[in-house]
Coordinates of C-alpha atoms and ligand atoms in Angstrom, one line a residue:
M1 CA -31.7 -98.7 -71.6
R2 CA -31.7 -96.4 -68.6
T3 CA -30.0 -93.1 -69.3
M4 CA -29.6 -89.9 -67.3
L5 CA -29.6 -86.5 -69.1
K6 CA -28.2 -83.5 -67.4
G7 CA -29.6 -80.0 -67.8
I8 CA -30.4 -76.9 -65.9
A9 CA -32.9 -76.9 -63.1
A10 CA -35.4 -74.4 -64.4
S11 CA -38.5 -74.9 -62.5
D12 CA -38.8 -76.9 -59.2
G13 CA -40.5 -80.2 -58.8
V14 CA -40.3 -83.9 -59.7
V15 CA -42.7 -85.7 -62.0
C16 CA -42.7 -89.0 -63.8
G17 CA -44.7 -89.7 -66.9
Q18 CA -44.6 -90.5 -70.6
A19 CA -42.6 -88.3 -73.0
Y20 CA -44.5 -86.3 -75.6
R21 CA -42.2 -85.1 -78.3
L22 CA -43.1 -81.6 -79.5
V23 CA -40.7 -82.0 -82.4
E24 CA -41.6 -81.4 -86.0
P25 CA -41.7 -84.7 -88.0
D26 CA -40.2 -85.2 -91.4
L27 CA -42.8 -83.9 -93.8
N28 CA -41.0 -84.6 -97.1
V29 CA -43.4 -85.7 -99.8
E30 CA -42.7 -88.5 -102.2
R31 CA -44.3 -88.3 -105.7
R32 CA -46.4 -91.4 -106.5
T33 CA -48.5 -92.2 -109.5
I34 CA -52.0 -93.3 -108.5
T35 CA -54.2 -96.0 -109.9
N36 CA -57.4 -95.4 -108.1
L37 CA -58.7 -91.8 -108.4
D38 CA -61.6 -92.1 -106.0
T39 CA -59.4 -93.5 -103.2
E40 CA -57.0 -90.6 -103.6
L41 CA -59.7 -87.9 -103.6
N42 CA -61.1 -89.6 -100.5
R43 CA -57.7 -89.5 -98.8
F44 CA -57.5 -85.8 -99.6
H45 CA -60.9 -85.0 -98.1
Q46 CA -60.3 -87.1 -95.0
A47 CA -57.0 -85.3 -94.3
L48 CA -58.7 -82.0 -94.9
E49 CA -61.4 -82.8 -92.3
A50 CA -58.8 -84.0 -89.8
A51 CA -56.7 -80.9 -90.2
V52 CA -59.8 -78.6 -89.8
S53 CA -60.8 -80.6 -86.7
D54 CA -57.2 -80.1 -85.2
I55 CA -57.4 -76.4 -85.7
E56 CA -60.9 -76.2 -84.2
T57 CA -59.4 -77.8 -81.0
I58 CA -56.5 -75.5 -80.9
K59 CA -58.8 -72.5 -81.5
T60 CA -61.1 -73.5 -78.7
R61 CA -58.2 -73.8 -76.3
A62 CA -56.7 -70.5 -77.4
T63 CA -60.0 -68.7 -77.1
K64 CA -60.4 -69.9 -73.5
N65 CA -56.9 -69.0 -72.5
L66 CA -56.3 -65.8 -74.5
G67 CA -59.7 -64.5 -75.7
A68 CA -61.5 -64.5 -79.0
D69 CA -59.3 -61.8 -80.6
S70 CA -56.1 -63.8 -80.2
A71 CA -57.8 -66.9 -81.5
Q72 CA -58.8 -65.2 -84.7
V73 CA -55.8 -66.5 -86.6
F74 CA -57.1 -70.0 -86.3
S75 CA -60.4 -69.0 -88.0
A76 CA -58.3 -67.7 -90.8
H77 CA -56.5 -71.1 -91.0
I78 CA -59.8 -73.0 -91.2
A79 CA -61.1 -70.6 -93.8
M80 CA -58.0 -71.2 -95.9
L81 CA -58.4 -75.0 -95.7
Q82 CA -62.1 -74.7 -96.7
D83 CA -61.4 -72.4 -99.6
P84 CA -63.3 -73.9 -102.5
E85 CA -60.7 -72.6 -105.0
L86 CA -57.9 -74.3 -103.2
I87 CA -59.8 -77.6 -102.8
A88 CA -60.8 -77.5 -106.5
A89 CA -57.2 -76.9 -107.6
V90 CA -55.9 -79.8 -105.6
E91 CA -58.6 -82.1 -106.9
A92 CA -57.8 -81.0 -110.5
N93 CA -54.1 -81.6 -110.0
I94 CA -54.8 -85.2 -108.6
K95 CA -57.1 -85.9 -111.6
E96 CA -55.0 -84.4 -114.3
K97 CA -51.5 -85.5 -113.2
R98 CA -52.6 -88.7 -111.6
V99 CA -50.4 -88.0 -108.6
N100 CA -50.9 -88.7 -104.9
A101 CA -52.7 -86.1 -102.8
E102 CA -49.6 -84.9 -100.9
T103 CA -47.8 -84.1 -104.2
A104 CA -50.9 -82.2 -105.4
V105 CA -51.1 -80.3 -102.2
A106 CA -47.4 -79.4 -102.3
K107 CA -47.7 -78.2 -105.9
V108 CA -50.9 -76.2 -105.5
T109 CA -49.8 -74.5 -102.2
A110 CA -46.4 -73.7 -103.7
D111 CA -48.2 -71.9 -106.6
Y112 CA -50.4 -70.0 -104.1
E113 CA -47.3 -69.0 -102.2
A114 CA -45.6 -67.7 -105.4
K115 CA -48.7 -65.6 -106.1
L116 CA -48.8 -64.2 -102.6
Q117 CA -45.0 -63.5 -102.7
G118 CA -45.7 -61.4 -105.9
L119 CA -48.2 -59.1 -104.1
T120 CA -45.3 -57.2 -102.5
D121 CA -47.4 -54.0 -102.0
N122 CA -50.1 -55.8 -100.0
P123 CA -48.8 -56.5 -96.4
Y124 CA -52.1 -58.4 -95.6
M125 CA -51.4 -60.9 -98.3
Q126 CA -47.8 -61.2 -97.3
E127 CA -48.8 -62.2 -93.8
R128 CA -51.0 -64.9 -95.3
I129 CA -47.8 -66.8 -96.4
T130 CA -47.2 -67.9 -92.8
D131 CA -50.8 -69.0 -92.5
L132 CA -50.4 -71.0 -95.7
H133 CA -47.3 -72.7 -94.4
D134 CA -49.0 -73.6 -91.2
V135 CA -52.1 -75.2 -92.8
T136 CA -50.0 -76.9 -95.5
K137 CA -47.9 -78.6 -92.8
R138 CA -51.0 -79.8 -90.9
L139 CA -52.7 -81.1 -94.1
T140 CA -49.5 -82.8 -95.3
G141 CA -49.0 -84.4 -91.8
H142 CA -52.4 -86.0 -92.0
L143 CA -51.8 -87.3 -95.5
L144 CA -48.5 -88.8 -94.4
G145 CA -50.1 -90.3 -91.4
V146 CA -48.0 -88.3 -88.9
T147 CA -49.8 -86.0 -86.5
L148 CA -48.2 -82.6 -86.1
P149 CA -47.5 -82.3 -82.4
D150 CA -49.4 -79.5 -80.7
L151 CA -49.8 -78.9 -77.0
A152 CA -53.5 -78.1 -77.5
L153 CA -54.1 -81.6 -78.9
I154 CA -52.7 -83.5 -75.9
D155 CA -55.5 -85.3 -74.1
H156 CA -53.7 -87.3 -71.4
P157 CA -50.9 -86.5 -68.9
V158 CA -47.4 -86.2 -70.5
I159 CA -44.0 -84.6 -70.1
V160 CA -43.3 -82.4 -73.1
V161 CA -39.9 -82.8 -74.7
T162 CA -39.0 -80.0 -77.1
H163 CA -36.1 -78.1 -78.7
D164 CA -37.2 -74.8 -77.1
L165 CA -40.4 -73.4 -75.7
I166 CA -41.9 -70.2 -77.1
P167 CA -44.7 -68.2 -75.6
S168 CA -47.2 -69.2 -78.3
D169 CA -46.6 -72.9 -77.4
T170 CA -47.8 -72.3 -73.8
V171 CA -50.9 -70.4 -74.9
S172 CA -52.7 -73.7 -75.5
V173 CA -51.4 -75.6 -72.6
N174 CA -54.0 -77.5 -70.6
P175 CA -52.2 -77.7 -67.2
Q176 CA -54.3 -80.8 -66.4
Y177 CA -52.4 -82.8 -69.0
I178 CA -48.9 -81.2 -69.0
L179 CA -46.8 -82.5 -66.2
G180 CA -43.5 -80.7 -67.1
F181 CA -41.1 -79.6 -69.8
I182 CA -37.7 -80.8 -71.0
T183 CA -35.9 -78.6 -73.6
D184 CA -32.7 -78.8 -75.5
M185 CA -32.1 -75.1 -75.3
G186 CA -32.1 -72.4 -72.7
G187 CA -30.7 -71.4 -69.3
R188 CA -32.4 -70.7 -65.9
T189 CA -33.4 -67.2 -66.8
S190 CA -34.1 -67.7 -70.5
H191 CA -37.7 -67.0 -71.3
S192 CA -38.6 -70.7 -71.8
S193 CA -37.7 -71.3 -68.1
I194 CA -39.6 -68.2 -67.0
L195 CA -42.7 -69.5 -68.9
A196 CA -42.5 -72.9 -67.1
R197 CA -42.2 -71.2 -63.7
N198 CA -45.1 -68.9 -64.5
L199 CA -47.1 -72.1 -65.2
N200 CA -45.7 -73.6 -62.0
L201 CA -44.7 -76.8 -63.9
P202 CA -41.3 -78.6 -63.3
A203 CA -38.8 -78.1 -66.0
V204 CA -35.3 -79.0 -67.0
V205 CA -33.8 -76.9 -69.8
G206 CA -30.5 -76.8 -71.7
T207 CA -30.1 -80.6 -72.0
Q208 CA -28.7 -80.0 -75.5
D209 CA -30.1 -83.2 -77.1
A210 CA -33.1 -84.4 -75.1
T211 CA -35.2 -84.3 -78.3
E212 CA -32.7 -86.8 -79.9
R213 CA -32.3 -89.1 -76.9
I214 CA -35.9 -89.4 -75.6
P215 CA -38.2 -91.5 -77.7
A216 CA -41.9 -90.7 -77.9
G217 CA -44.0 -92.4 -75.2
E218 CA -40.9 -93.4 -73.2
T219 CA -41.2 -93.2 -69.4
V220 CA -39.1 -90.5 -67.9
I221 CA -38.5 -88.9 -64.5
L222 CA -38.0 -85.1 -64.7
N223 CA -36.3 -83.6 -61.7
G224 CA -36.7 -79.8 -62.1
T225 CA -35.1 -79.2 -58.7
R226 CA -31.9 -81.0 -59.5
G227 CA -31.9 -80.4 -63.2
N228 CA -31.8 -84.0 -64.5
V229 CA -33.9 -86.4 -66.5
I230 CA -33.9 -90.2 -66.2
V231 CA -35.1 -92.1 -69.3
Q232 CA -36.4 -95.6 -68.6
P233 CA -35.9 -95.3 -64.8
T234 CA -35.6 -98.4 -62.6
V235 CA -38.5 -99.5 -60.4
D236 CA -36.7 -98.1 -57.4
E237 CA -36.2 -94.8 -59.0
L238 CA -39.9 -94.6 -60.0
A239 CA -40.9 -95.3 -56.4
T240 CA -38.6 -92.6 -55.1
A241 CA -39.9 -90.1 -57.6
R242 CA -43.5 -90.9 -56.6
R243 CA -42.6 -90.3 -53.0
E244 CA -41.0 -87.0 -53.8
M245 CA -44.2 -86.0 -55.8
K246 CA -46.2 -86.7 -52.6
V247 CA -43.9 -84.6 -50.5
R248 CA -44.3 -81.7 -53.0
V249 CA -48.1 -81.9 -52.7
A250 CA -47.8 -81.9 -48.9
N251 CA -45.5 -78.9 -49.0
Q252 CA -47.8 -77.1 -51.3
R253 CA -50.7 -77.7 -48.8
R254 CA -48.6 -76.3 -46.0
L255 CA -47.6 -73.2 -48.0
E256 CA -51.3 -72.6 -49.0
S257 CA -52.0 -71.6 -45.4
L258 CA -49.8 -68.6 -46.0
R259 CA -51.8 -67.4 -49.0
H260 CA -53.6 -64.5 -47.2
H261 CA -50.7 -63.6 -44.9
E262 CA -48.5 -60.5 -45.1
T263 CA -44.8 -61.0 -45.7
I264 CA -43.0 -60.2 -42.5
S265 CA -39.6 -61.3 -41.2
K266 CA -39.3 -62.9 -37.7
D267 CA -38.2 -59.5 -36.3
G268 CA -41.1 -57.6 -37.9
V269 CA -39.7 -56.2 -41.1
G270 CA -42.4 -56.1 -43.7
V271 CA -41.7 -56.4 -47.4
M272 CA -43.9 -56.7 -50.4
L273 CA -44.1 -60.0 -52.3
A274 CA -45.3 -59.6 -55.9
A275 CA -45.5 -61.8 -58.9
N276 CA -44.2 -61.6 -62.5
I277 CA -46.6 -62.3 -65.3
G278 CA -46.4 -62.7 -69.1
T279 CA -50.1 -62.5 -70.0
A280 CA -53.4 -62.1 -68.4
S281 CA -53.8 -65.8 -68.3
D282 CA -51.1 -65.9 -65.5
L283 CA -53.5 -64.0 -63.2
P284 CA -55.3 -66.9 -61.6
A285 CA -51.9 -68.4 -60.5
V286 CA -50.9 -64.9 -59.1
L287 CA -54.1 -64.8 -56.9
E288 CA -53.9 -68.4 -55.9
N289 CA -50.4 -67.9 -54.6
G290 CA -51.3 -64.8 -52.6
A291 CA -49.0 -62.3 -54.4
E292 CA -49.5 -58.8 -53.1
G293 CA -49.2 -57.2 -56.5
I294 CA -47.6 -57.6 -59.9
G295 CA -44.0 -56.5 -59.9
L296 CA -43.5 -57.1 -63.6
M297 CA -45.8 -57.7 -66.5
R298 CA -43.6 -58.6 -69.5
T299 CA -45.8 -57.0 -72.2
E300 CA -43.7 -58.5 -75.1
F301 CA -45.6 -61.7 -74.8
L302 CA -48.7 -59.9 -75.9
Y303 CA -46.8 -58.8 -79.0
M304 CA -45.2 -62.2 -79.5
D305 CA -48.4 -64.3 -79.3
A306 CA -49.8 -62.4 -82.3
D307 CA -48.9 -62.3 -85.9
Q308 CA -49.1 -58.5 -86.1
L309 CA -48.7 -55.6 -83.8
P310 CA -51.6 -55.5 -81.3
T311 CA -53.7 -52.4 -81.7
E312 CA -54.0 -49.8 -78.9
D313 CA -57.5 -51.0 -78.1
E314 CA -56.4 -54.7 -77.9
Q315 CA -53.6 -53.7 -75.5
F316 CA -55.9 -51.5 -73.5
D317 CA -58.3 -54.5 -72.9
V318 CA -55.5 -56.7 -71.6
Y319 CA -53.9 -54.0 -69.4
R320 CA -57.3 -53.0 -68.0
Q321 CA -58.1 -56.6 -67.2
V322 CA -54.8 -57.0 -65.3
V323 CA -55.0 -53.7 -63.4
Q324 CA -58.6 -54.2 -62.5
S325 CA -58.3 -57.8 -61.4
M326 CA -55.4 -56.9 -59.1
A327 CA -56.9 -53.6 -57.7
P328 CA -56.3 -52.1 -55.2
R329 CA -53.0 -54.0 -55.3
P330 CA -50.3 -52.3 -57.4
V331 CA -49.4 -53.5 -60.9
V332 CA -46.1 -52.7 -62.6
I333 CA -46.3 -53.0 -66.4
R334 CA -43.1 -52.8 -68.3
T335 CA -43.1 -51.2 -71.8
L336 CA -42.1 -53.4 -74.7
D337 CA -38.7 -55.3 -74.2
I338 CA -38.2 -57.0 -77.6
G339 CA -34.9 -57.9 -79.1
G340 CA -32.3 -60.1 -77.3
D341 CA -33.9 -63.6 -77.1
K342 CA -37.3 -62.1 -77.8
P343 CA -37.5 -61.0 -81.5
L344 CA -40.8 -60.1 -83.1
P345 CA -40.9 -62.1 -86.3
Y346 CA -43.4 -59.8 -88.0
L347 CA -41.4 -56.7 -87.4
K348 CA -38.8 -56.7 -90.2
T349 CA -35.8 -55.7 -88.1
K350 CA -32.2 -55.5 -89.4
H351 CA -29.9 -58.5 -88.7
E352 CA -27.8 -57.9 -85.6
D353 CA -24.7 -59.9 -84.9
N354 CA -25.2 -59.4 -81.2
P355 CA -28.9 -58.8 -80.4
F356 CA -28.4 -58.7 -76.6
M357 CA -26.3 -55.6 -77.2
G358 CA -28.4 -54.3 -80.0
E359 CA -31.6 -52.3 -80.5
R360 CA -33.4 -53.9 -77.6
A361 CA -36.2 -52.8 -75.3
I362 CA -36.2 -49.0 -74.7
R363 CA -33.8 -48.5 -77.5
Q364 CA -36.3 -50.0 -79.9
S365 CA -39.2 -48.0 -78.4
L366 CA -37.4 -44.7 -78.8
A367 CA -36.4 -45.6 -82.4
H368 CA -39.9 -46.7 -83.3
Q369 CA -42.0 -44.2 -81.4
N370 CA -45.4 -45.1 -83.1
I371 CA -45.3 -48.5 -81.3
F372 CA -44.2 -47.0 -78.0
R373 CA -46.8 -44.2 -78.1
S374 CA -49.6 -46.6 -78.8
Q375 CA -48.5 -48.7 -75.9
L376 CA -48.3 -45.7 -73.6
R377 CA -51.8 -44.5 -74.6
A378 CA -53.2 -48.0 -73.9
L379 CA -51.5 -48.0 -70.5
L380 CA -52.6 -44.5 -69.6
R381 CA -56.2 -45.4 -70.4
A382 CA -55.9 -48.6 -68.3
S383 CA -54.6 -46.6 -65.3
A384 CA -58.2 -45.4 -64.5
F385 CA -59.0 -48.9 -63.4
G386 CA -56.5 -49.5 -60.5
Q387 CA -53.0 -48.9 -59.3
L388 CA -50.8 -48.8 -62.3
R389 CA -47.0 -48.2 -62.4
I390 CA -45.1 -48.0 -65.7
M391 CA -41.5 -49.1 -66.0
F392 CA -39.0 -48.7 -68.9
P393 CA -36.6 -51.6 -69.6
M394 CA -32.9 -51.6 -70.3
I395 CA -32.3 -48.0 -69.4
A396 CA -28.6 -47.3 -69.8
T397 CA -28.4 -43.5 -69.7
L398 CA -30.3 -40.7 -68.0
D399 CA -31.0 -39.3 -71.4
E400 CA -32.9 -42.4 -72.4
F401 CA -35.1 -42.2 -69.3
R402 CA -35.8 -38.5 -69.9
Q403 CA -36.7 -39.1 -73.5
A404 CA -39.1 -41.9 -72.6
K405 CA -40.6 -39.9 -69.8
A406 CA -41.1 -36.9 -72.1
I407 CA -43.0 -39.0 -74.6
Y408 CA -45.1 -40.4 -71.8
D409 CA -45.8 -36.8 -70.5
D410 CA -46.7 -35.8 -74.1
E411 CA -49.2 -38.7 -74.5
R412 CA -50.6 -38.0 -71.0
S413 CA -51.3 -34.4 -71.7
K414 CA -53.0 -35.2 -75.1
L415 CA -55.3 -37.6 -73.3
T416 CA -55.9 -35.0 -70.6
T417 CA -57.0 -32.5 -73.2
A418 CA -59.3 -35.2 -74.7
Q419 CA -60.7 -35.7 -71.2
V420 CA -59.9 -39.4 -71.1
P421 CA -60.1 -40.6 -67.5
M422 CA -56.7 -41.7 -66.0
G423 CA -55.3 -42.6 -62.6
K424 CA -52.1 -41.5 -60.9
I425 CA -49.2 -43.4 -62.3
K426 CA -45.7 -43.9 -60.9
V427 CA -43.0 -44.0 -63.6
G428 CA -39.9 -46.0 -62.9
M429 CA -37.1 -47.9 -64.6
M430 CA -35.5 -51.3 -64.6
V431 CA -31.9 -51.3 -63.5
E432 CA -30.4 -54.1 -65.5
V433 CA -27.5 -52.4 -67.3
P434 CA -24.4 -52.1 -65.2
A435 CA -23.9 -48.5 -66.2
A436 CA -27.3 -47.6 -64.7
A437 CA -26.5 -49.6 -61.5
L438 CA -23.3 -47.7 -61.0
L439 CA -25.2 -44.4 -61.5
A440 CA -28.3 -45.4 -59.6
D441 CA -27.9 -42.4 -57.2
R442 CA -28.4 -40.0 -60.2
F443 CA -31.3 -42.0 -61.6
A444 CA -32.9 -42.1 -58.2
Q445 CA -33.3 -38.3 -58.3
E446 CA -35.6 -38.6 -61.4
V447 CA -37.5 -41.8 -61.2
D448 CA -40.5 -42.8 -59.0
F449 CA -39.1 -46.3 -58.3
M450 CA -36.4 -48.7 -59.5
S451 CA -36.7 -52.4 -60.1
V452 CA -33.5 -54.5 -60.4
G453 CA -33.6 -56.8 -63.4
T454 CA -31.0 -59.3 -62.3
N455 CA -31.5 -61.6 -65.2
D456 CA -29.9 -59.2 -67.5
L457 CA -27.7 -57.4 -64.9
I458 CA -25.9 -60.6 -64.2
G459 CA -25.5 -61.4 -67.9
Y460 CA -24.1 -58.0 -68.8
T461 CA -21.9 -57.8 -65.7
M462 CA -20.4 -61.2 -66.1
A463 CA -20.4 -60.9 -69.9
A464 CA -22.2 -64.3 -70.1
D465 CA -25.2 -64.7 -72.4
R466 CA -28.1 -65.8 -70.2
T467 CA -29.3 -68.3 -72.8
N468 CA -26.0 -70.0 -73.5
Q469 CA -25.5 -73.1 -71.5
D470 CA -21.8 -73.3 -72.3
V471 CA -21.2 -70.2 -70.3
A472 CA -23.8 -70.9 -67.6
Y473 CA -21.0 -71.5 -65.1
L474 CA -20.2 -67.7 -65.3
Y475 CA -23.8 -66.7 -64.7
Q476 CA -23.5 -66.3 -61.0
P477 CA -26.2 -64.4 -59.1
Y478 CA -24.3 -64.5 -55.8
H479 CA -21.0 -63.3 -57.2
P480 CA -19.8 -60.5 -54.9
A481 CA -19.6 -58.2 -57.9
I482 CA -23.4 -58.6 -58.5
L483 CA -24.1 -58.3 -54.8
R484 CA -22.2 -55.0 -54.6
L485 CA -24.2 -53.6 -57.5
V486 CA -27.5 -54.7 -56.0
D487 CA -26.5 -53.2 -52.6
R488 CA -25.5 -50.0 -54.3
I489 CA -28.9 -49.7 -56.1
I490 CA -30.8 -50.3 -52.9
H491 CA -28.9 -47.7 -51.0
A492 CA -29.1 -45.1 -53.8
G493 CA -32.9 -45.6 -53.9
H494 CA -33.3 -45.3 -50.1
A495 CA -31.0 -42.2 -49.9
A496 CA -33.4 -40.5 -52.5
G497 CA -36.5 -41.8 -50.6
I498 CA -37.8 -44.1 -53.4
P499 CA -38.6 -47.8 -53.1
V500 CA -36.4 -50.4 -54.7
A501 CA -37.8 -53.6 -56.1
M502 CA -36.3 -56.7 -57.8
C503 CA -38.1 -58.5 -60.6
G504 CA -35.2 -60.7 -61.8
E505 CA -35.3 -64.4 -60.9
M506 CA -32.8 -63.7 -58.1
A507 CA -35.7 -62.2 -56.0
G508 CA -37.2 -65.7 -55.5
D509 CA -33.9 -67.5 -55.0
P510 CA -33.6 -69.0 -51.5
I511 CA -29.8 -68.2 -51.2
A512 CA -30.3 -64.6 -52.4
V513 CA -33.4 -63.8 -50.3
P514 CA -31.6 -63.6 -46.9
L515 CA -29.0 -61.3 -48.5
L516 CA -31.6 -59.1 -50.2
L517 CA -33.6 -58.8 -47.0
G518 CA -30.5 -57.9 -45.1
M519 CA -29.8 -55.2 -47.7
G520 CA -33.2 -53.7 -47.2
L521 CA -34.9 -54.6 -50.6
D522 CA -38.5 -53.3 -50.4
E523 CA -40.2 -55.5 -53.0
F524 CA -39.5 -59.0 -54.2
S525 CA -41.2 -60.0 -57.5
M526 CA -41.0 -63.5 -58.9
S527 CA -42.8 -66.3 -60.7
A528 CA -46.1 -66.9 -58.9
G529 CA -45.0 -70.4 -57.9
A530 CA -42.2 -69.1 -55.8
V531 CA -44.2 -66.5 -53.8
L532 CA -45.4 -68.8 -50.9
K533 CA -42.1 -70.5 -50.5
T534 CA -40.4 -67.1 -50.2
R535 CA -43.0 -65.8 -47.8
E536 CA -42.4 -68.8 -45.6
L537 CA -38.6 -68.3 -45.8
I538 CA -38.8 -64.6 -45.0
G539 CA -41.0 -65.4 -42.0
Q540 CA -38.1 -67.5 -40.6
L541 CA -35.4 -64.9 -41.0
N542 CA -34.3 -62.1 -38.7
A543 CA -33.7 -59.1 -41.0
H544 CA -31.5 -57.1 -38.6
D545 CA -29.2 -60.1 -37.9
L546 CA -28.8 -60.5 -41.7
Q547 CA -27.1 -57.1 -42.0
S548 CA -23.8 -58.6 -40.7
L549 CA -24.1 -61.4 -43.2
V550 CA -24.4 -58.8 -46.0
E551 CA -21.4 -56.9 -44.7
T552 CA -19.2 -60.0 -44.8
A553 CA -20.5 -61.1 -48.2
L554 CA -19.9 -57.6 -49.6
N555 CA -16.5 -57.0 -48.0
S556 CA -14.9 -60.3 -47.4
A557 CA -16.1 -62.8 -50.0
S558 CA -14.2 -63.1 -53.3
T559 CA -16.2 -65.8 -55.0
S560 CA -19.8 -66.9 -55.5
Q561 CA -19.0 -70.2 -53.6
E562 CA -17.8 -68.3 -50.6
V563 CA -21.1 -66.3 -50.5
I564 CA -23.1 -69.5 -50.7
T565 CA -21.2 -71.1 -47.8
M566 CA -21.7 -67.9 -45.7
V567 CA -25.4 -67.9 -46.4
Q568 CA -25.8 -71.6 -45.6
A569 CA -23.9 -71.1 -42.3
A570 CA -26.1 -68.2 -41.3
V571 CA -29.4 -69.8 -42.5
P572 CA -29.1 -73.5 -42.0
G573 CA -31.3 -75.5 -44.5
V574 CA -31.5 -73.1 -47.4
L575 CA -30.7 -74.9 -50.6
Q576 CA -28.9 -73.6 -53.7
K577 CA -30.8 -73.5 -56.9
Ligands
LIG601 C1 -34.4 -59.1 -65.9 O1 -33.6 -58.8 -66.8 O2 -34.1 -59.4 -64.8 C2 -35.9 -59.0 -66.2 C3 -36.7 -59.2 -65.2 O3 -36.3 -58.9 -67.4 P1 -36.3 -60.0 -68.6 O4 -36.1 -61.3 -67.9 O5 -37.7 -60.0 -69.2 O6 -35.2 -59.6 -69.5
LIG602 MG1 -34.3 -57.9 -68.6

């Protein structure tokens, strides 16, 4: 039956295709007594082979997208499945207990796990527990005849339906086969949406129950621009969707002609258009979309895509690759911003009732300086290869910035003594905590640049969790309170003679862009897929005329809706996200 699901428009575009449910199947095992021993041993070996072959495929994809180092975990998984001791133990259990292979696998792996749990003073062995869970699931899945879903195993075009999207999911995405994403969880600025936009794939998030309501293989139309999903669409709806897909392709072609242009308003005001990235694998999209630099590299994905802290050398390799590929264009790399909706599972942190207000980002870095220092050293070394800028996230007080800067200076002078080559680096901060926005004039005296992180600034100012769809109505980028804060930051930066950038999602939002241009924002940084659209829009705007729009929005508007109406009257045709 035709149904329409409503969600949040997370990444533009319309696609139709078959649903692929990235949902873990029921892997409960039923104990059975067997009659034919050979058949059971055969089943076990066939499942083993199939599981190894799955992991080989995932490994190949991960190596291609992330490099051999990051794919090493999959070699460990294969070795575990091929461990003669484990194989012999399962065979013995089948033979002695006369049980089905899945029961034997469950018993033997549970015994292994208990042994590993006992080795409390061996962190390496403790980490193998996660690996053991992963391989057991895959093996059991094959024995039960259910394939564990995995993006790397998809070999035809599909729309992925999942509870939530995590960075490691997207590592193995083959863009050729993934048409778009539908998730139960998330808001427009949650990290799952940002990942979809980085991949330039349409997405609807926060549907609450898409995974329950969309059957595997069902035809769906995903409208990432309007934020809805039609399950079992009518013939007419399919025809309309296909037309919209064609229009999108045509628009894309038109925009491509702007790839090598500068970003200049109709009246000649030039701004810098940069892209946000999560990992080095986002670089091709950045270059294809003609970004003039990287305004934000979220380094936490490098930490989240691994099962242990990346070493200084591993980080150096990635930062160098990014800085070098973009040179001579500038690259802003942000130090680790974990916590909030980005926990690091392998770092045993204390439970926090309110992680968005807890030991997040720079707070975590200052509290665990060994991690911070190793990241700074990797960044300092990478600076020799291009134009690097370093930025600290979630700065709330001047004291935090000074402490972070002092640690940076300390690491820099140690490397100077060791004669390690380094480039000039500008050191700036993200303004995403309201206290820092209100005190931006003081910060501007000490930092080299500021970048407004509206994703968090909006959340903290409106006291609305950016990932909670129940309060999404309060998450209002154009609220006059937010605009006043942003305007204040830009003026504070300019009064002190430093540039002000924005790397929150608002920088690529068509309603916000005219306001930000009118306020004099120097740099707009956004998902690569939004760069060309924004360049086209800025080229149609008259920056000087927009100053009066800004005045009215700041001084006369009382609600977000009033601001939207004002912008749409001043710039006919701009659409709200
Ligand atoms: C922001 O808060 O606007 C930002 C860019 O950082 P993140 O989305 O990674 O929190
Ligand atoms: Mg932030």
